[in-house]
CSV table of C-alpha atoms in Angstrom, one decimal:
chain,number,residue,atom,x,y,z
U,1,MET,CA,-20.9,46.9,-46.0
U,2,PRO,CA,-19.3,44.1,-43.8
U,3,PHE,CA,-17.1,42.7,-46.5
U,4,ALA,CA,-15.3,45.9,-47.5
U,5,VAL,CA,-11.6,45.6,-47.8
U,6,HIS,CA,-10.6,49.2,-48.0
U,7,ILE,CA,-8.6,50.7,-45.1
U,8,SER,CA,-10.4,53.5,-43.3
U,9,TYR,CA,-8.8,56.9,-42.6
U,10,GLY,CA,-6.9,57.2,-39.4
U,11,VAL,CA,-6.7,53.4,-38.8
U,12,LEU,CA,-3.1,53.0,-39.7
U,13,ASP,CA,-0.3,54.2,-37.5
U,14,PRO,CA,1.9,56.9,-39.1
U,15,ALA,CA,4.9,54.6,-38.8
U,16,TRP,CA,3.2,51.9,-40.9
U,17,MET,CA,2.2,54.5,-43.5
U,18,GLY,CA,5.7,55.7,-43.7
U,19,SER,CA,7.1,52.3,-44.1
U,20,GLY,CA,4.5,51.6,-46.8
U,21,PHE,CA,5.5,54.7,-48.7
U,22,ALA,CA,9.2,53.7,-48.4
U,23,ALA,CA,8.4,50.2,-49.7
U,24,MET,CA,6.5,51.8,-52.6
U,25,ALA,CA,9.5,54.0,-53.4
U,26,LEU,CA,11.8,51.0,-53.5
U,27,LEU,CA,9.4,49.3,-55.9
U,28,LEU,CA,9.1,52.3,-58.1
U,29,PHE,CA,12.9,52.7,-58.4
U,30,PRO,CA,13.4,49.8,-60.9
U,31,ALA,CA,10.2,50.9,-62.7
U,32,VAL,CA,11.6,54.3,-63.6
U,33,TRP,CA,15.3,53.2,-64.0
U,34,ARG,CA,16.4,53.9,-67.5
U,35,LEU,CA,12.8,54.7,-68.7
U,36,LYS,CA,12.9,55.4,-72.4
U,37,GLU,CA,10.8,58.1,-74.0
U,38,THR,CA,9.4,55.5,-76.5
U,39,GLU,CA,7.9,53.5,-73.6
U,40,VAL,CA,5.9,56.4,-72.2
U,41,PRO,CA,2.9,56.1,-74.6
U,42,ARG,CA,2.4,52.4,-73.8
U,43,ILE,CA,2.6,53.0,-70.1
U,44,GLY,CA,0.2,55.9,-70.4
U,45,ILE,CA,-2.4,53.8,-72.3
U,46,LEU,CA,-2.2,51.0,-69.9
U,47,THR,CA,-2.4,53.4,-66.9
U,48,ALA,CA,-5.5,54.9,-68.4
U,49,ALA,CA,-7.0,51.4,-68.9
U,50,PHE,CA,-6.2,50.5,-65.3
U,51,PHE,CA,-7.6,53.7,-64.0
U,52,ILE,CA,-10.9,53.3,-65.9
U,53,ALA,CA,-11.3,49.6,-65.1
U,54,SER,CA,-10.6,50.2,-61.4
U,55,SER,CA,-13.2,53.0,-61.3
U,56,LEU,CA,-16.0,50.7,-62.5
U,57,ARG,CA,-18.0,48.8,-59.9
U,58,ILE,CA,-19.7,45.5,-60.7
U,59,PRO,CA,-22.4,44.6,-58.1
U,60,LEU,CA,-22.5,41.0,-57.1
U,61,GLY,CA,-25.5,40.7,-54.8
U,62,PHE,CA,-24.0,41.1,-51.4
U,63,ALA,CA,-20.8,43.0,-52.5
U,64,SER,CA,-19.3,44.8,-55.5
U,65,VAL,CA,-16.0,44.2,-57.2
U,66,HIS,CA,-13.6,46.4,-59.2
U,67,LEU,CA,-11.8,45.3,-62.3
U,68,ILE,CA,-8.2,46.1,-61.9
U,69,LEU,CA,-6.5,44.7,-64.9
U,70,ASN,CA,-3.3,44.1,-62.9
U,71,GLY,CA,-2.6,40.9,-64.8
U,72,LEU,CA,-2.8,42.7,-68.2
U,73,VAL,CA,-0.7,45.6,-67.0
U,74,GLY,CA,1.9,43.2,-65.5
U,75,VAL,CA,2.3,41.0,-68.5
U,76,THR,CA,2.4,43.9,-70.9
U,77,LEU,CA,4.7,46.3,-69.0
U,78,GLY,CA,6.9,44.0,-67.0
U,79,ARG,CA,8.9,45.9,-64.5
U,80,ARG,CA,7.2,49.2,-65.5
U,81,ALA,CA,3.9,47.9,-64.2
U,82,MET,CA,4.4,49.4,-60.7
U,83,LEU,CA,4.6,52.8,-62.3
U,84,ALA,CA,1.3,52.4,-64.1
U,85,VAL,CA,-0.5,51.1,-61.0
U,86,VAL,CA,0.8,53.8,-58.7
U,87,VAL,CA,-0.1,56.6,-61.1
U,88,GLY,CA,-3.5,55.1,-61.7
U,89,LEU,CA,-4.2,54.8,-58.0
U,90,VAL,CA,-3.0,58.4,-57.3
U,91,LEU,CA,-5.3,59.6,-60.1
U,92,GLN,CA,-8.2,57.7,-58.6
U,93,SER,CA,-7.5,59.1,-55.2
U,94,LEU,CA,-7.2,62.7,-56.4
U,95,LEU,CA,-9.8,62.9,-59.1
U,96,LEU,CA,-12.5,60.6,-57.8
U,97,HIS,CA,-11.8,60.7,-54.0
U,98,HIS,CA,-11.9,57.0,-53.9
U,99,GLY,CA,-9.5,55.8,-51.2
U,100,GLY,CA,-7.0,58.3,-50.1
U,101,LEU,CA,-3.3,59.1,-50.4
U,102,ASP,CA,-2.8,57.6,-46.9
U,103,ALA,CA,-4.5,54.4,-48.1
U,104,LEU,CA,-2.1,53.8,-51.0
């Protein structure tokens, strides 16, 4: 498909991947800082919704799109949204083999 926006394996230099994981760790730090036990169920439900919605493909003639619900997750979780998105993408990579850990 000529309009694909996913990064293929082996295209990125390891230095770029390392800096991307470092930036992800910096963004995850405020998301997990002082995380309360009472917040975990809400984060889990929205992570599951994000995971399911991003797994669905909607064909649009020449391409297909994925619902990602990032707006709903961001508005509902605030600074905890990064945690839900990263966990959802890791689950998608490990369980469905869609994307890869190096493409995160």
